[in-house]
Amino acid sequence: SQQGEEDPQALSIQEGENATMNCSYKTSINNLQWYRQNSGRGLVHLILIRSNEREKHSGRLRVTLDTSKKSSSLLITASRAADTASYFCATDPGAQKLVFGQGTRLTINP
Amino acid sequence: GAVVSQHPSRVICKSGTSVKIECRSLDFQATTMFWYRQFPKQSLMLMATSNEGSKATYEQGVEKDKFLINHASLTLSTLTVTSAHPEDSSFYICSARDFRGTRLAGGRRSDTQYFGPGTRLTVL
């Protein structure tokens, strides 16, 4: 399977703490994207990082990409209860389609 | 941002019946749409790529005769689950991507897929 792996599978932290999720993939990519999914809902696009970029920021989100290790991380700083969701990385290997990781279920405890 | 809608949001049907799910891009022309299936607590699995005006491309293991895809216009793709069985119960999500109307600075195209809210299918 081309699917990547995310780690951890589940993460529970206190509100205000930082949350870090990791994603590894198997093939070369054009870009890597992170999505959020609230329970039973569709996906919300968070951030896209291209293969020639190493780090990208968007608000409280920070994404890194290491193409030599085929890995990426998503950091959410100063977490809030509303950040509770599942987070998926998805890679674009250049065939128009996205390959999703297994996801990390993040729970922010008030 | 771009909006993609799905209809219905939830459907319950009897085993053996067919169910049609619509995916619409509301504010852009989607030359390519994708259909995913997601089982509880699992990730999204791509089922097929739908290109406007041509036949869909199915992923390995997905039965094209069971999951009929039609992309007759630049804003609408439909997925029909034929002769549905309980094991077809799942969350079906579409996404849309525009390769033509979203040229960015320097001639780059938008790489973002916009996802619909999903359709929960329950087959009794």
PDB file of C-alpha atoms in Angstrom:
ATOM      1  CA  SER A   1       0.000   0.000   0.000  1.00  0.00           C
ATOM      2  CA  GLN A   2       1.141   3.511  -0.701  1.00  0.00           C
ATOM      3  CA  GLN A   3      -0.491   4.876   2.395  1.00  0.00           C
ATOM      4  CA  GLY A   4       1.725   6.690   4.793  1.00  0.00           C
ATOM      5  CA  GLU A   5       1.860   6.246   8.503  1.00  0.00           C
ATOM      6  CA  GLU A   6       1.035   8.761  11.152  1.00  0.00           C
ATOM      7  CA  ASP A   7       2.175   8.779  14.668  1.00  0.00           C
ATOM      8  CA  PRO A   8       0.845   8.835  17.217  1.00  0.00           C
ATOM      9  CA  GLN A   9      -2.481   7.240  16.314  1.00  0.00           C
ATOM     10  CA  ALA A  10      -4.075   9.062  19.221  1.00  0.00           C
ATOM     11  CA  LEU A  11      -2.931  12.014  21.295  1.00  0.00           C
ATOM     12  CA  SER A  12      -4.574  13.528  24.354  1.00  0.00           C
ATOM     13  CA  ILE A  13      -3.244  16.765  25.857  1.00  0.00           C
ATOM     14  CA  GLN A  14      -4.361  19.631  28.055  1.00  0.00           C
ATOM     15  CA  GLU A  15      -5.649  22.845  26.582  1.00  0.00           C
ATOM     16  CA  GLY A  16      -2.830  25.306  26.064  1.00  0.00           C
ATOM     17  CA  GLU A  17      -0.202  22.655  25.424  1.00  0.00           C
ATOM     18  CA  ASN A  18       1.401  22.060  22.042  1.00  0.00           C
ATOM     19  CA  ALA A  19       0.486  19.044  19.929  1.00  0.00           C
ATOM     20  CA  THR A  20       2.902  17.405  17.515  1.00  0.00           C
ATOM     21  CA  MET A  21       1.906  14.826  14.932  1.00  0.00           C
ATOM     22  CA  ASN A  22       4.240  13.032  12.560  1.00  0.00           C
ATOM     23  CA  CYS A  23       3.712  11.587   9.130  1.00  0.00           C
ATOM     24  CA  SER A  24       5.924   9.291   7.076  1.00  0.00           C
ATOM     25  CA  TYR A  25       5.419   8.374   3.445  1.00  0.00           C
ATOM     26  CA  LYS A  26       6.932   6.002   0.946  1.00  0.00           C
ATOM     27  CA  THR A  27       7.239   7.572  -2.497  1.00  0.00           C
ATOM     28  CA  SER A  28       8.660  10.802  -3.887  1.00  0.00           C
ATOM     29  CA  ILE A  29       6.163  13.657  -3.775  1.00  0.00           C
ATOM     30  CA  ASN A  30       5.295  17.009  -5.299  1.00  0.00           C
ATOM     31  CA  ASN A  31       3.785  18.278  -2.078  1.00  0.00           C
ATOM     32  CA  LEU A  32       2.379  17.181   1.244  1.00  0.00           C
ATOM     33  CA  GLN A  33      -0.842  18.467   2.734  1.00  0.00           C
ATOM     34  CA  TRP A  34      -2.428  18.345   6.161  1.00  0.00           C
ATOM     35  CA  TYR A  35      -6.166  18.088   6.691  1.00  0.00           C
ATOM     36  CA  ARG A  36      -8.439  18.170   9.720  1.00  0.00           C
ATOM     37  CA  GLN A  37     -11.615  16.139  10.083  1.00  0.00           C
ATOM     38  CA  ASN A  38     -14.143  16.623  12.820  1.00  0.00           C
ATOM     39  CA  SER A  39     -16.091  13.504  13.733  1.00  0.00           C
ATOM     40  CA  GLY A  40     -18.461  12.465  10.952  1.00  0.00           C
ATOM     41  CA  ARG A  41     -17.648  15.489   8.833  1.00  0.00           C
ATOM     42  CA  GLY A  42     -15.705  16.290   5.691  1.00  0.00           C
ATOM     43  CA  LEU A  43     -12.083  17.337   5.499  1.00  0.00           C
ATOM     44  CA  VAL A  44     -10.769  20.838   5.984  1.00  0.00           C
ATOM     45  CA  HIS A  45      -7.532  21.758   4.241  1.00  0.00           C
ATOM     46  CA  LEU A  46      -5.022  23.178   6.695  1.00  0.00           C
ATOM     47  CA  ILE A  47      -1.732  23.679   4.938  1.00  0.00           C
ATOM     48  CA  LEU A  48       0.280  22.577   1.911  1.00  0.00           C
ATOM     49  CA  ILE A  49       4.051  22.312   1.848  1.00  0.00           C
ATOM     50  CA  ARG A  50       5.889  21.744  -1.407  1.00  0.00           C
ATOM     51  CA  SER A  51       8.734  19.307  -1.855  1.00  0.00           C
ATOM     52  CA  ASN A  52      11.276  22.141  -2.103  1.00  0.00           C
ATOM     53  CA  GLU A  53      10.116  23.734   1.152  1.00  0.00           C
ATOM     54  CA  ARG A  54      11.318  22.721   4.590  1.00  0.00           C
ATOM     55  CA  GLU A  55       9.001  24.636   6.908  1.00  0.00           C
ATOM     56  CA  LYS A  56       5.755  26.527   6.672  1.00  0.00           C
ATOM     57  CA  HIS A  57       3.613  28.444   9.129  1.00  0.00           C
ATOM     58  CA  SER A  58      -0.067  29.298   9.224  1.00  0.00           C
ATOM     59  CA  GLY A  59      -1.398  30.880  12.388  1.00  0.00           C
ATOM     60  CA  ARG A  60      -0.857  28.368  15.204  1.00  0.00           C
ATOM     61  CA  LEU A  61       0.214  25.677  12.753  1.00  0.00           C
ATOM     62  CA  ARG A  62       3.784  24.848  11.862  1.00  0.00           C
ATOM     63  CA  VAL A  63       4.602  22.166   9.326  1.00  0.00           C
ATOM     64  CA  THR A  64       8.021  20.762   8.540  1.00  0.00           C
ATOM     65  CA  LEU A  65       9.036  18.510   5.684  1.00  0.00           C
ATOM     66  CA  ASP A  66      12.138  16.351   5.423  1.00  0.00           C
ATOM     67  CA  THR A  67      12.195  14.752   1.997  1.00  0.00           C
ATOM     68  CA  SER A  68      15.394  12.839   2.742  1.00  0.00           C
ATOM     69  CA  LYS A  69      13.597  11.042   5.564  1.00  0.00           C
ATOM     70  CA  LYS A  70      10.227  11.089   3.793  1.00  0.00           C
ATOM     71  CA  SER A  71       8.595  12.584   6.839  1.00  0.00           C
ATOM     72  CA  SER A  72       6.610  15.602   7.935  1.00  0.00           C
ATOM     73  CA  SER A  73       5.392  16.985  11.218  1.00  0.00           C
ATOM     74  CA  LEU A  74       2.468  19.182  12.177  1.00  0.00           C
ATOM     75  CA  LEU A  75       2.749  21.295  15.306  1.00  0.00           C
ATOM     76  CA  ILE A  76      -0.291  22.993  16.787  1.00  0.00           C
ATOM     77  CA  THR A  77       0.709  25.540  19.387  1.00  0.00           C
ATOM     78  CA  ALA A  78      -1.401  26.760  22.307  1.00  0.00           C
ATOM     79  CA  SER A  79      -4.036  24.116  21.664  1.00  0.00           C
ATOM     80  CA  ARG A  80      -7.733  24.808  22.168  1.00  0.00           C
ATOM     81  CA  ALA A  81     -10.688  22.528  22.797  1.00  0.00           C
ATOM     82  CA  ALA A  82     -11.880  23.303  19.253  1.00  0.00           C
ATOM     83  CA  ASP A  83      -8.714  21.681  17.889  1.00  0.00           C
ATOM     84  CA  THR A  84     -10.102  18.279  18.910  1.00  0.00           C
ATOM     85  CA  ALA A  85     -10.343  16.342  15.633  1.00  0.00           C
ATOM     86  CA  SER A  86      -8.558  13.805  13.484  1.00  0.00           C
ATOM     87  CA  TYR A  87      -5.604  15.075  11.489  1.00  0.00           C
ATOM     88  CA  PHE A  88      -4.456  13.482   8.254  1.00  0.00           C
ATOM     89  CA  CYS A  89      -1.439  14.035   6.121  1.00  0.00           C
ATOM     90  CA  ALA A  90      -1.808  13.463   2.405  1.00  0.00           C
ATOM     91  CA  THR A  91       0.875  13.240  -0.215  1.00  0.00           C
ATOM     92  CA  ASP A  92       0.660  14.187  -3.853  1.00  0.00           C
ATOM     93  CA  PRO A  93       2.922  11.773  -5.735  1.00  0.00           C
ATOM     94  CA  GLY A  94       2.226  13.562  -9.001  1.00  0.00           C
ATOM     95  CA  ALA A  95      -0.596  11.414 -10.334  1.00  0.00           C
ATOM     96  CA  GLN A  96      -3.305  13.989  -9.553  1.00  0.00           C
ATOM     97  CA  LYS A  97      -4.520  11.983  -6.569  1.00  0.00           C
ATOM     98  CA  LEU A  98      -3.817  12.215  -2.862  1.00  0.00           C
ATOM     99  CA  VAL A  99      -2.583   9.374  -0.693  1.00  0.00           C
ATOM    100  CA  PHE A 100      -3.715   9.733   2.910  1.00  0.00           C
ATOM    101  CA  GLY A 101      -1.990   8.669   6.086  1.00  0.00           C
ATOM    102  CA  GLN A 102      -3.777   6.734   8.800  1.00  0.00           C
ATOM    103  CA  GLY A 103      -4.511   9.846  10.823  1.00  0.00           C
ATOM    104  CA  THR A 104      -3.971  11.045  14.370  1.00  0.00           C
ATOM    105  CA  ARG A 105      -6.956  11.476  16.685  1.00  0.00           C
ATOM    106  CA  LEU A 106      -6.238  14.539  18.792  1.00  0.00           C
ATOM    107  CA  THR A 107      -8.179  15.244  21.967  1.00  0.00           C
ATOM    108  CA  ILE A 108      -7.747  18.533  23.800  1.00  0.00           C
ATOM    109  CA  ASN A 109      -8.865  18.344  27.386  1.00  0.00           C
ATOM    110  CA  PRO A 110     -10.190  21.567  28.936  1.00  0.00           C
TER     111      PRO A 110
ATOM    112  CA  GLY B   1     -12.446  29.384  -0.503  1.00  0.00           C
ATOM    113  CA  ALA B   2     -13.835  26.877  -2.932  1.00  0.00           C
ATOM    114  CA  VAL B   3     -16.966  25.027  -1.835  1.00  0.00           C
ATOM    115  CA  VAL B   4     -17.971  21.476  -2.631  1.00  0.00           C
ATOM    116  CA  SER B   5     -21.359  20.096  -1.659  1.00  0.00           C
ATOM    117  CA  GLN B   6     -22.671  16.545  -1.421  1.00  0.00           C
ATOM    118  CA  HIS B   7     -26.199  15.280  -1.465  1.00  0.00           C
ATOM    119  CA  PRO B   8     -27.618  13.532   0.406  1.00  0.00           C
ATOM    120  CA  SER B   9     -25.702  13.927   3.639  1.00  0.00           C
ATOM    121  CA  ARG B  10     -27.171  10.733   5.019  1.00  0.00           C
ATOM    122  CA  VAL B  11     -29.011   7.837   3.414  1.00  0.00           C
ATOM    123  CA  ILE B  12     -30.408   4.574   4.701  1.00  0.00           C
ATOM    124  CA  CYS B  13     -31.452   1.955   2.188  1.00  0.00           C
ATOM    125  CA  LYS B  14     -32.405  -1.683   1.967  1.00  0.00           C
ATOM    126  CA  SER B  15     -30.008  -4.316   0.744  1.00  0.00           C
ATOM    127  CA  GLY B  16     -30.201  -4.754  -3.018  1.00  0.00           C
ATOM    128  CA  THR B  17     -31.228  -1.217  -3.849  1.00  0.00           C
ATOM    129  CA  SER B  18     -29.134   1.407  -5.624  1.00  0.00           C
ATOM    130  CA  VAL B  19     -28.136   4.723  -4.141  1.00  0.00           C
ATOM    131  CA  LYS B  20     -26.933   7.818  -5.978  1.00  0.00           C
ATOM    132  CA  ILE B  21     -24.692  10.406  -4.327  1.00  0.00           C
ATOM    133  CA  GLU B  22     -24.090  13.794  -5.918  1.00  0.00           C
ATOM    134  CA  CYS B  23     -20.968  15.916  -5.612  1.00  0.00           C
ATOM    135  CA  ARG B  24     -21.080  19.528  -6.803  1.00  0.00           C
ATOM    136  CA  SER B  25     -18.462  22.226  -7.027  1.00  0.00           C
ATOM    137  CA  LEU B  26     -20.323  25.417  -6.229  1.00  0.00           C
ATOM    138  CA  ASP B  27     -17.967  28.210  -7.206  1.00  0.00           C
ATOM    139  CA  PHE B  28     -15.456  26.725  -9.593  1.00  0.00           C
ATOM    140  CA  GLN B  29     -15.272  24.332 -12.479  1.00  0.00           C
ATOM    141  CA  ALA B  30     -13.989  20.955 -11.395  1.00  0.00           C
ATOM    142  CA  THR B  31     -12.287  19.200 -14.255  1.00  0.00           C
ATOM    143  CA  THR B  32     -11.365  16.380 -11.899  1.00  0.00           C
ATOM    144  CA  MET B  33     -13.276  14.953  -8.962  1.00  0.00           C
ATOM    145  CA  PHE B  34     -12.284  12.163  -6.632  1.00  0.00           C
ATOM    146  CA  TRP B  35     -14.382   9.702  -4.666  1.00  0.00           C
ATOM    147  CA  TYR B  36     -13.170   8.333  -1.350  1.00  0.00           C
ATOM    148  CA  ARG B  37     -14.562   5.848   1.114  1.00  0.00           C
ATOM    149  CA  GLN B  38     -13.882   5.998   4.817  1.00  0.00           C
ATOM    150  CA  PHE B  39     -14.734   3.278   7.335  1.00  0.00           C
ATOM    151  CA  PRO B  40     -15.114   4.180  11.030  1.00  0.00           C
ATOM    152  CA  LYS B  41     -11.889   5.270  12.677  1.00  0.00           C
ATOM    153  CA  GLN B  42      -9.970   4.677   9.458  1.00  0.00           C
ATOM    154  CA  SER B  43      -8.395   6.855   6.832  1.00  0.00           C
ATOM    155  CA  LEU B  44      -9.735   7.843   3.437  1.00  0.00           C
ATOM    156  CA  MET B  45      -9.255   5.348   0.656  1.00  0.00           C
ATOM    157  CA  LEU B  46      -9.425   6.621  -2.897  1.00  0.00           C
ATOM    158  CA  MET B  47     -11.991   4.725  -4.942  1.00  0.00           C
ATOM    159  CA  ALA B  48     -11.833   6.459  -8.294  1.00  0.00           C
ATOM    160  CA  THR B  49     -10.851   9.574 -10.193  1.00  0.00           C
ATOM    161  CA  SER B  50     -13.603  11.174 -12.212  1.00  0.00           C
ATOM    162  CA  ASN B  51     -12.683  13.328 -15.216  1.00  0.00           C
ATOM    163  CA  GLU B  52     -15.267  15.492 -16.898  1.00  0.00           C
ATOM    164  CA  GLY B  53     -16.381  14.016 -20.196  1.00  0.00           C
ATOM    165  CA  SER B  54     -14.450  10.766 -19.908  1.00  0.00           C
ATOM    166  CA  LYS B  55     -14.600   7.469 -18.083  1.00  0.00           C
ATOM    167  CA  ALA B  56     -13.587   7.308 -14.465  1.00  0.00           C
ATOM    168  CA  THR B  57     -10.327   5.692 -13.435  1.00  0.00           C
ATOM    169  CA  TYR B  58     -10.838   3.161 -10.652  1.00  0.00           C
ATOM    170  CA  GLU B  59      -8.341   2.152  -8.024  1.00  0.00           C
ATOM    171  CA  GLN B  60      -7.278  -1.449  -7.748  1.00  0.00           C
ATOM    172  CA  GLY B  61      -9.883  -3.562  -6.003  1.00  0.00           C
ATOM    173  CA  VAL B  62     -12.797  -1.204  -6.639  1.00  0.00           C
ATOM    174  CA  GLU B  63     -15.550  -2.740  -8.758  1.00  0.00           C
ATOM    175  CA  LYS B  64     -16.453  -0.354 -11.552  1.00  0.00           C
ATOM    176  CA  ASP B  65     -19.764  -2.105 -12.189  1.00  0.00           C
ATOM    177  CA  LYS B  66     -20.778  -1.705  -8.578  1.00  0.00           C
ATOM    178  CA  PHE B  67     -19.669   1.881  -8.103  1.00  0.00           C
ATOM    179  CA  LEU B  68     -20.822   3.777 -11.174  1.00  0.00           C
ATOM    180  CA  ILE B  69     -19.341   7.231 -11.623  1.00  0.00           C
ATOM    181  CA  ASN B  70     -20.602   9.883 -13.991  1.00  0.00           C
ATOM    182  CA  HIS B  71     -18.980  13.301 -14.451  1.00  0.00           C
ATOM    183  CA  ALA B  72     -21.224  14.795 -17.096  1.00  0.00           C
ATOM    184  CA  SER B  73     -20.583  18.454 -16.341  1.00  0.00           C
ATOM    185  CA  LEU B  74     -17.813  20.609 -14.927  1.00  0.00           C
ATOM    186  CA  THR B  75     -19.688  21.055 -11.656  1.00  0.00           C
ATOM    187  CA  LEU B  76     -21.286  17.677 -11.012  1.00  0.00           C
ATOM    188  CA  SER B  77     -20.096  14.123 -10.454  1.00  0.00           C
ATOM    189  CA  THR B  78     -22.320  11.307  -9.257  1.00  0.00           C
ATOM    190  CA  LEU B  79     -21.497   8.025  -7.563  1.00  0.00           C
ATOM    191  CA  THR B  80     -24.098   5.289  -7.760  1.00  0.00           C
ATOM    192  CA  VAL B  81     -23.730   2.315  -5.442  1.00  0.00           C
ATOM    193  CA  THR B  82     -25.573  -0.454  -7.252  1.00  0.00           C
ATOM    194  CA  SER B  83     -27.177  -3.417  -5.489  1.00  0.00           C
ATOM    195  CA  ALA B  84     -25.957  -2.135  -2.150  1.00  0.00           C
ATOM    196  CA  HIS B  85     -25.095  -4.580   0.608  1.00  0.00           C
ATOM    197  CA  PRO B  86     -24.451  -3.984   4.321  1.00  0.00           C
ATOM    198  CA  GLU B  87     -20.683  -4.117   3.737  1.00  0.00           C
ATOM    199  CA  ASP B  88     -21.052  -1.052   1.491  1.00  0.00           C
ATOM    200  CA  SER B  89     -22.112   0.965   4.537  1.00  0.00           C
ATOM    201  CA  SER B  90     -19.510   3.670   4.874  1.00  0.00           C
ATOM    202  CA  PHE B  91     -18.792   7.383   4.716  1.00  0.00           C
ATOM    203  CA  TYR B  92     -18.355   8.487   1.110  1.00  0.00           C
ATOM    204  CA  ILE B  93     -16.480  11.720   0.477  1.00  0.00           C
ATOM    205  CA  CYS B  94     -15.850  13.513  -2.770  1.00  0.00           C
ATOM    206  CA  SER B  95     -13.289  16.144  -3.565  1.00  0.00           C
ATOM    207  CA  ALA B  96     -12.796  18.467  -6.479  1.00  0.00           C
ATOM    208  CA  ARG B  97      -9.771  19.962  -8.087  1.00  0.00           C
ATOM    209  CA  ASP B  98      -9.537  22.597 -10.796  1.00  0.00           C
ATOM    210  CA  PHE B  99      -6.617  22.421 -13.157  1.00  0.00           C
ATOM    211  CA  ARG B 100      -7.780  25.189 -15.420  1.00  0.00           C
ATOM    212  CA  GLY B 101      -9.139  28.243 -13.630  1.00  0.00           C
ATOM    213  CA  THR B 102      -6.811  28.588 -10.707  1.00  0.00           C
ATOM    214  CA  ARG B 103      -3.518  29.672 -12.150  1.00  0.00           C
ATOM    215  CA  LEU B 104      -1.384  31.265  -9.513  1.00  0.00           C
ATOM    216  CA  ALA B 105       1.471  33.705  -9.935  1.00  0.00           C
ATOM    217  CA  GLY B 106       4.200  32.304 -12.129  1.00  0.00           C
ATOM    218  CA  GLY B 107       1.768  30.012 -13.939  1.00  0.00           C
ATOM    219  CA  ARG B 108       1.497  27.522 -11.103  1.00  0.00           C
ATOM    220  CA  ARG B 109      -1.816  25.705 -10.713  1.00  0.00           C
ATOM    221  CA  SER B 110      -3.699  25.251  -7.485  1.00  0.00           C
ATOM    222  CA  ASP B 111      -2.696  21.971  -5.856  1.00  0.00           C
ATOM    223  CA  THR B 112      -5.499  21.925  -3.367  1.00  0.00           C
ATOM    224  CA  GLN B 113      -8.337  19.453  -3.370  1.00  0.00           C
ATOM    225  CA  TYR B 114     -11.561  20.776  -1.852  1.00  0.00           C
ATOM    226  CA  PHE B 115     -13.595  18.192  -0.004  1.00  0.00           C
ATOM    227  CA  GLY B 116     -17.319  17.784   0.308  1.00  0.00           C
ATOM    228  CA  PRO B 117     -18.965  17.215   3.699  1.00  0.00           C
ATOM    229  CA  GLY B 118     -19.458  13.510   3.045  1.00  0.00           C
ATOM    230  CA  THR B 119     -22.415  11.141   2.736  1.00  0.00           C
ATOM    231  CA  ARG B 120     -23.139   8.547   5.399  1.00  0.00           C
ATOM    232  CA  LEU B 121     -24.548   5.419   3.716  1.00  0.00           C
ATOM    233  CA  THR B 122     -26.198   2.747   5.828  1.00  0.00           C
ATOM    234  CA  VAL B 123     -27.396  -0.399   4.090  1.00  0.00           C
ATOM    235  CA  LEU B 124     -29.800  -2.512   6.130  1.00  0.00           C
TER     236      LEU B 124
END
